[in-house]
Amino acid sequence: MDETTALAAGRLDGAIRSIERGIAVAVSGGIDSLTLATAAHAARDDVEMFHAVSAAVPGDATARVERLAAERGWRLRVVAAGEFDDADYVANPTNRCFFCKTNLYGTIGRHTAAQMVSGANTDDLGEYRPGLDAARDRSVRHPYLEAGIDKRTVRALARSFGLGDLSELPAAPCLSSRVETGIAIRPEVLRAIHAVERDLAGDFPRGTVRCRVRAAGVVIELDPATLDALDPGRRAALATDVERRFGALLPSAALTFSAYRNGSAFLQGFSASGAGKGHSH
C-alpha cells in the first residue's frame, strides 16, 4: 500500500470507528459499497451488510455480494426494498433515485436500529444525486465523504484490501437508469436490458456497454473501441436479438448504435415530481 492509499485508509477507518452505534452498510454490489463493507468489517464487530434485490439489480451483483460475504465472514441480510410498489419510482421522474433510496433506507431501518452508511464518494458530489437527498432524510452517513475519498482512491483501497479484480469493476448503476426519463419502469423491460448487456459484455468484457430504452426505440451505447469492433454481421444479429427481446414490450424496438455517453437516458429539464436537474448513470 503506497503512502497516499495508507493515509486514505486511515481516514476511512477513523470515520467508521467514529460511529457510536452499530453499523448497517447498504451494499449494492458495486466496488464502492463492497470496499466500504470490507473496511467496516475489518474495523469493528458490530457491522451488518444489507443488500436489496429487485428487478433493477442484476443477479450477478447479488451473487457477487453473497460470494464475498461468504468468503469474508460478513453478516449479510438480503432484503426486498419494494421500490416497484412505489408509483413515484415506477413513473421514472428525474428524481427516481430519491424514491429508490427512500425505499431502500426505509426497509433497512425496519430491520435494524444501527447507523446506516453508504458508499457515496466525493466524485458523486459533482452530479445530481437525488439519492443523497433521501440519505439525508434518513440520517445516513457517508464514510468516504467524511474521509475525503474519491472513486480512484476507492479502487486503490479495494486493491489494498485484497479485493483483486473487483477493484476494476466498471461503474454499473441500476438497470432502471437505462430507461429514458418519463418512461415507466417495468421489470420485464429491465430483464431484457440486462440480457442484451450481459451477452455483449461476454464478447467485450473490458468494454463499456449500455442498452438504453428510449421513446424512439432501443439504443446500444458502446465505448469507441468496442463500437469500432462491431462488424456488420454482429450488428445485424444484435438487431434480431433486440427485436426478439423487446418487440412485444415496446412501441418500437428499432435499434440504433451510439458511442457511450454518461447519463444519456436522462432528459435534463424534464419536469416530474418537482425535479429538473441533470444526473448521471
Tab-separated table of C-alpha atoms in Angstrom:
chain	number	residue	atom	x	y	z
A	1	MET	CA	0.000	0.000	0.000
A	2	ASP	CA	1.506	3.330	-1.015
A	3	GLU	CA	1.555	6.284	1.357
A	4	THR	CA	-1.414	8.084	-0.226
A	5	THR	CA	-3.591	4.982	-0.044
A	6	ALA	CA	-2.447	4.273	3.506
A	7	LEU	CA	-3.429	7.778	4.587
A	8	ALA	CA	-6.834	7.378	2.931
A	9	ALA	CA	-7.296	4.012	4.641
A	10	GLY	CA	-6.531	5.639	7.975
A	11	ARG	CA	-9.050	8.420	7.400
A	12	LEU	CA	-11.685	5.900	6.351
A	13	ASP	CA	-11.019	3.739	9.377
A	14	GLY	CA	-11.362	6.801	11.595
A	15	ALA	CA	-14.699	7.738	10.028
A	16	ILE	CA	-16.002	4.210	10.525
A	17	ARG	CA	-14.797	3.968	14.129
A	18	SER	CA	-16.322	7.364	14.974
A	19	ILE	CA	-19.832	5.951	14.595
A	20	GLU	CA	-21.165	5.472	18.098
A	21	ARG	CA	-23.536	2.564	17.496
A	22	GLY	CA	-23.692	-0.499	15.274
A	23	ILE	CA	-23.358	-0.048	11.519
A	24	ALA	CA	-25.629	-1.155	8.679
A	25	VAL	CA	-23.847	-0.978	5.316
A	26	ALA	CA	-26.013	-0.662	2.204
A	27	VAL	CA	-24.186	-2.946	-0.254
A	28	SER	CA	-25.280	-2.726	-3.874
A	29	GLY	CA	-22.600	-4.994	-5.306
A	30	GLY	CA	-20.546	-2.198	-6.868
A	31	ILE	CA	-16.950	-1.534	-5.906
A	32	ASP	CA	-17.744	1.475	-3.691
A	33	SER	CA	-20.045	-0.389	-1.327
A	34	LEU	CA	-18.045	-3.621	-1.429
A	35	THR	CA	-14.901	-1.761	-0.396
A	36	LEU	CA	-16.751	0.096	2.337
A	37	ALA	CA	-18.198	-3.163	3.647
A	38	THR	CA	-14.717	-4.682	3.681
A	39	ALA	CA	-13.300	-1.741	5.625
A	40	ALA	CA	-16.194	-1.663	8.094
A	41	HIS	CA	-15.969	-5.403	8.760
A	42	ALA	CA	-12.234	-5.088	9.421
A	43	ALA	CA	-12.699	-2.116	11.745
A	44	ARG	CA	-15.417	-3.372	14.050
A	45	ASP	CA	-17.552	-6.303	15.128
A	46	ASP	CA	-20.975	-4.637	15.155
A	47	VAL	CA	-21.450	-4.419	11.369
A	48	GLU	CA	-24.208	-5.916	9.238
A	49	MET	CA	-24.450	-5.706	5.451
A	50	PHE	CA	-27.780	-5.150	3.702
A	51	HIS	CA	-28.272	-5.971	0.034
A	52	ALA	CA	-31.557	-5.219	-1.724
A	53	VAL	CA	-32.800	-7.458	-4.520
A	54	SER	CA	-35.210	-6.297	-7.201
A	55	ALA	CA	-35.704	-6.324	-10.951
A	56	ALA	CA	-33.406	-3.282	-11.140
A	57	VAL	CA	-30.460	-5.135	-9.579
A	58	PRO	CA	-28.605	-7.586	-11.855
A	59	GLY	CA	-28.371	-11.073	-10.452
A	60	ASP	CA	-24.607	-11.068	-10.860
A	61	ALA	CA	-24.390	-8.141	-8.415
A	62	THR	CA	-26.318	-10.155	-5.841
A	63	ALA	CA	-24.126	-13.203	-6.465
A	64	ARG	CA	-21.023	-11.049	-6.018
A	65	VAL	CA	-22.226	-9.741	-2.650
A	66	GLU	CA	-23.176	-13.204	-1.427
A	67	ARG	CA	-19.868	-14.701	-2.527
A	68	LEU	CA	-17.791	-12.012	-0.838
A	69	ALA	CA	-19.899	-12.229	2.310
A	70	ALA	CA	-19.245	-15.969	2.493
A	71	GLU	CA	-15.522	-15.538	1.834
A	72	ARG	CA	-15.069	-12.694	4.326
A	73	GLY	CA	-17.456	-13.815	7.034
A	74	TRP	CA	-19.811	-10.860	6.796
A	75	ARG	CA	-23.192	-10.801	8.439
A	76	LEU	CA	-25.415	-10.281	5.396
A	77	ARG	CA	-29.119	-9.682	5.164
A	78	VAL	CA	-30.739	-9.775	1.711
A	79	VAL	CA	-33.941	-7.723	1.592
A	80	ALA	CA	-36.585	-6.638	-0.900
A	81	ALA	CA	-36.764	-2.858	-0.807
A	82	GLY	CA	-40.136	-2.808	-2.596
A	83	GLU	CA	-39.495	0.173	-4.855
A	84	PHE	CA	-41.715	-1.312	-7.566
A	85	ASP	CA	-44.668	-0.883	-5.213
A	86	ASP	CA	-43.959	2.866	-5.217
A	87	ALA	CA	-45.833	4.629	-8.024
A	88	ASP	CA	-43.452	7.584	-7.842
A	89	TYR	CA	-40.494	5.310	-8.556
A	90	VAL	CA	-42.229	3.417	-11.352
A	91	ALA	CA	-43.185	6.689	-13.090
A	92	ASN	CA	-39.446	7.345	-13.603
A	93	PRO	CA	-39.224	11.083	-12.943
A	94	THR	CA	-35.925	12.901	-12.893
A	95	ASN	CA	-35.573	12.197	-9.179
A	96	ARG	CA	-36.419	8.487	-9.453
A	97	CYS	CA	-33.288	7.705	-7.402
A	98	PHE	CA	-34.782	9.620	-4.482
A	99	PHE	CA	-37.692	7.196	-4.326
A	100	CYS	CA	-35.418	4.195	-4.830
A	101	LYS	CA	-33.170	5.159	-1.923
A	102	THR	CA	-36.108	6.210	0.233
A	103	ASN	CA	-37.498	2.695	-0.117
A	104	LEU	CA	-34.080	1.125	0.454
A	105	TYR	CA	-33.259	3.076	3.602
A	106	GLY	CA	-36.792	2.686	4.899
A	107	THR	CA	-36.518	-1.078	4.511
A	108	ILE	CA	-33.120	-1.256	6.200
A	109	GLY	CA	-34.433	0.937	9.001
A	110	ARG	CA	-37.252	-1.515	9.644
A	111	HIS	CA	-34.717	-4.295	10.139
A	112	THR	CA	-32.166	-2.542	12.332
A	113	ALA	CA	-31.568	0.430	14.613
A	114	ALA	CA	-27.923	0.590	13.502
A	115	GLN	CA	-26.397	3.623	11.808
A	116	MET	CA	-26.870	3.274	8.069
A	117	VAL	CA	-23.866	4.082	5.875
A	118	SER	CA	-23.493	4.360	2.115
A	119	GLY	CA	-20.649	4.159	-0.383
A	120	ALA	CA	-21.069	7.668	-1.818
A	121	ASN	CA	-17.674	9.190	-2.633
A	122	THR	CA	-16.554	12.718	-3.469
A	123	ASP	CA	-16.932	12.178	-7.218
A	124	ASP	CA	-20.673	11.781	-6.635
A	125	LEU	CA	-20.900	15.364	-5.421
A	126	GLY	CA	-20.258	16.629	-8.954
A	127	GLU	CA	-23.501	15.143	-10.270
A	128	TYR	CA	-27.183	15.420	-9.460
A	129	ARG	CA	-27.709	12.620	-6.958
A	130	PRO	CA	-31.239	12.675	-5.544
A	131	GLY	CA	-30.375	9.520	-3.624
A	132	LEU	CA	-28.209	11.709	-1.403
A	133	ASP	CA	-31.309	13.717	-0.514
A	134	ALA	CA	-33.019	10.502	0.568
A	135	ALA	CA	-29.923	9.602	2.597
A	136	ARG	CA	-30.005	12.973	4.338
A	137	ASP	CA	-33.668	12.480	5.218
A	138	ARG	CA	-32.765	9.148	6.852
A	139	SER	CA	-29.583	10.442	8.566
A	140	VAL	CA	-27.397	8.075	6.538
A	141	ARG	CA	-23.668	8.687	6.906
A	142	HIS	CA	-21.115	8.539	4.104
A	143	PRO	CA	-17.674	7.496	5.405
A	144	TYR	CA	-15.927	8.178	2.069
A	145	LEU	CA	-17.245	11.745	2.052
A	146	GLU	CA	-16.213	12.212	5.665
A	147	ALA	CA	-12.745	10.934	4.757
A	148	GLY	CA	-12.457	12.950	1.527
A	149	ILE	CA	-12.142	9.867	-0.695
A	150	ASP	CA	-12.845	9.815	-4.442
A	151	LYS	CA	-13.526	6.912	-6.809
A	152	ARG	CA	-9.915	6.468	-7.836
A	153	THR	CA	-8.908	6.141	-4.198
A	154	VAL	CA	-11.741	3.669	-3.567
A	155	ARG	CA	-10.240	1.440	-6.265
A	156	ALA	CA	-6.788	1.767	-4.703
A	157	LEU	CA	-8.243	0.846	-1.325
A	158	ALA	CA	-10.006	-2.153	-2.860
A	159	ARG	CA	-6.689	-3.428	-4.204
A	160	SER	CA	-5.004	-2.905	-0.849
A	161	PHE	CA	-7.845	-4.780	0.906
A	162	GLY	CA	-7.256	-7.808	-1.305
A	163	LEU	CA	-10.341	-7.472	-3.491
A	164	GLY	CA	-8.288	-8.250	-6.588
A	165	ASP	CA	-10.078	-7.908	-9.926
A	166	LEU	CA	-13.129	-6.466	-8.205
A	167	SER	CA	-11.157	-3.249	-7.828
A	168	GLU	CA	-11.562	-2.719	-11.583
A	169	LEU	CA	-15.309	-3.314	-11.693
A	170	PRO	CA	-16.794	-0.843	-14.168
A	171	ALA	CA	-19.444	1.562	-12.971
A	172	ALA	CA	-22.761	-0.264	-13.053
A	173	PRO	CA	-25.713	1.864	-11.953
A	174	CYS	CA	-29.062	0.142	-11.545
A	175	LEU	CA	-30.856	-1.122	-14.627
A	176	SER	CA	-33.601	1.490	-14.272
A	177	SER	CA	-31.043	4.130	-15.214
A	178	ARG	CA	-31.143	2.749	-18.777
A	179	VAL	CA	-34.757	3.844	-19.258
A	180	GLU	CA	-35.393	7.333	-20.589
A	181	THR	CA	-36.877	9.773	-18.106
A	182	GLY	CA	-40.663	9.650	-18.109
A	183	ILE	CA	-40.963	6.102	-19.494
A	184	ALA	CA	-42.404	3.861	-16.793
A	185	ILE	CA	-40.050	1.332	-15.234
A	186	ARG	CA	-41.204	-2.247	-15.882
A	187	PRO	CA	-39.425	-5.357	-14.613
A	188	GLU	CA	-39.791	-7.215	-17.911
A	189	VAL	CA	-38.077	-4.377	-19.779
A	190	LEU	CA	-35.237	-4.338	-17.244
A	191	ARG	CA	-34.771	-8.083	-17.700
A	192	ALA	CA	-34.488	-7.609	-21.449
A	193	ILE	CA	-31.989	-4.768	-20.993
A	194	HIS	CA	-29.838	-6.896	-18.726
A	195	ALA	CA	-29.927	-9.854	-21.125
A	196	VAL	CA	-28.651	-7.724	-24.008
A	197	GLU	CA	-25.925	-6.123	-21.873
A	198	ARG	CA	-24.840	-9.475	-20.448
A	199	ASP	CA	-24.481	-11.003	-23.904
A	200	LEU	CA	-22.454	-8.060	-25.177
A	201	ALA	CA	-20.288	-7.953	-22.068
A	202	GLY	CA	-19.438	-11.603	-22.678
A	203	ASP	CA	-17.976	-10.640	-26.048
A	204	PHE	CA	-16.361	-7.421	-24.822
A	205	PRO	CA	-15.592	-7.918	-21.106
A	206	ARG	CA	-13.436	-4.795	-20.851
A	207	GLY	CA	-15.758	-2.552	-22.837
A	208	THR	CA	-18.437	-0.152	-21.651
A	209	VAL	CA	-21.863	-1.484	-22.598
A	210	ARG	CA	-25.250	0.160	-22.121
A	211	CYS	CA	-28.605	-0.860	-23.558
A	212	ARG	CA	-30.905	2.158	-23.409
A	213	VAL	CA	-34.670	2.253	-23.864
A	214	ARG	CA	-35.937	5.490	-25.357
A	215	ALA	CA	-39.201	6.703	-26.823
A	216	ALA	CA	-37.819	6.135	-30.326
A	217	GLY	CA	-36.587	2.610	-29.639
A	218	VAL	CA	-33.521	0.834	-28.275
A	219	VAL	CA	-30.019	2.290	-28.331
A	220	ILE	CA	-26.899	0.261	-27.679
A	221	GLU	CA	-24.114	2.511	-26.446
A	222	LEU	CA	-20.536	1.271	-26.504
A	223	ASP	CA	-17.150	2.793	-25.847
A	224	PRO	CA	-15.471	3.828	-29.136
A	225	ALA	CA	-13.121	0.827	-29.342
A	226	THR	CA	-15.943	-1.664	-28.803
A	227	LEU	CA	-18.193	0.179	-31.243
A	228	ASP	CA	-15.490	0.014	-33.913
A	229	ALA	CA	-15.084	-3.712	-33.291
A	230	LEU	CA	-18.711	-4.488	-34.189
A	231	ASP	CA	-18.788	-5.819	-37.747
A	232	PRO	CA	-21.975	-5.655	-39.866
A	233	GLY	CA	-22.833	-9.283	-39.114
A	234	ARG	CA	-22.719	-8.718	-35.358
A	235	ARG	CA	-24.832	-5.578	-35.699
A	236	ALA	CA	-27.455	-7.463	-37.679
A	237	ALA	CA	-27.504	-10.249	-35.107
A	238	LEU	CA	-27.956	-7.712	-32.330
A	239	ALA	CA	-30.869	-6.092	-34.177
A	240	THR	CA	-32.540	-9.501	-34.417
A	241	ASP	CA	-31.899	-10.177	-30.738
A	242	VAL	CA	-33.281	-6.793	-29.690
A	243	GLU	CA	-36.429	-7.328	-31.752
A	244	ARG	CA	-36.904	-10.751	-30.166
A	245	ARG	CA	-36.455	-9.454	-26.627
A	246	PHE	CA	-38.201	-6.079	-26.873
A	247	GLY	CA	-40.676	-6.454	-29.739
A	248	ALA	CA	-43.634	-7.313	-27.523
A	249	LEU	CA	-42.641	-4.827	-24.811
A	250	LEU	CA	-42.072	-1.504	-26.577
A	251	PRO	CA	-43.940	0.576	-29.186
A	252	SER	CA	-40.721	0.479	-31.221
A	253	ALA	CA	-37.815	-1.927	-30.903
A	254	ALA	CA	-35.846	-0.223	-33.662
A	255	LEU	CA	-32.138	-0.499	-32.821
A	256	THR	CA	-29.500	2.148	-33.228
A	257	PHE	CA	-25.876	2.248	-32.087
A	258	SER	CA	-24.093	5.144	-30.441
A	259	ALA	CA	-20.913	5.989	-28.581
A	260	TYR	CA	-21.345	5.681	-24.833
A	261	ARG	CA	-22.376	8.892	-23.126
A	262	ASN	CA	-22.754	9.111	-19.363
A	263	GLY	CA	-26.349	9.791	-18.356
A	264	SER	CA	-27.784	9.804	-21.861
A	265	ALA	CA	-31.075	8.173	-20.820
A	266	PHE	CA	-31.719	11.150	-18.571
A	267	LEU	CA	-33.638	14.109	-20.003
A	268	GLN	CA	-32.446	17.291	-18.344
A	269	GLY	CA	-35.233	19.742	-17.722
A	270	PHE	CA	-37.937	17.054	-17.731
A	271	SER	CA	-40.372	18.191	-15.047
A	272	ALA	CA	-41.686	15.472	-12.798
A	273	SER	CA	-42.181	15.319	-9.037
A	274	GLY	CA	-40.623	18.733	-8.746
A	275	ALA	CA	-37.196	17.853	-10.125
A	276	GLY	CA	-35.378	19.231	-13.107
A	277	LYS	CA	-31.654	18.869	-12.751
A	278	GLY	CA	-29.316	16.526	-14.547
A	279	HIS	CA	-27.731	13.433	-13.041
A	280	SER	CA	-25.574	10.655	-14.299
A	281	HIS	CA	-25.878	6.948	-14.971
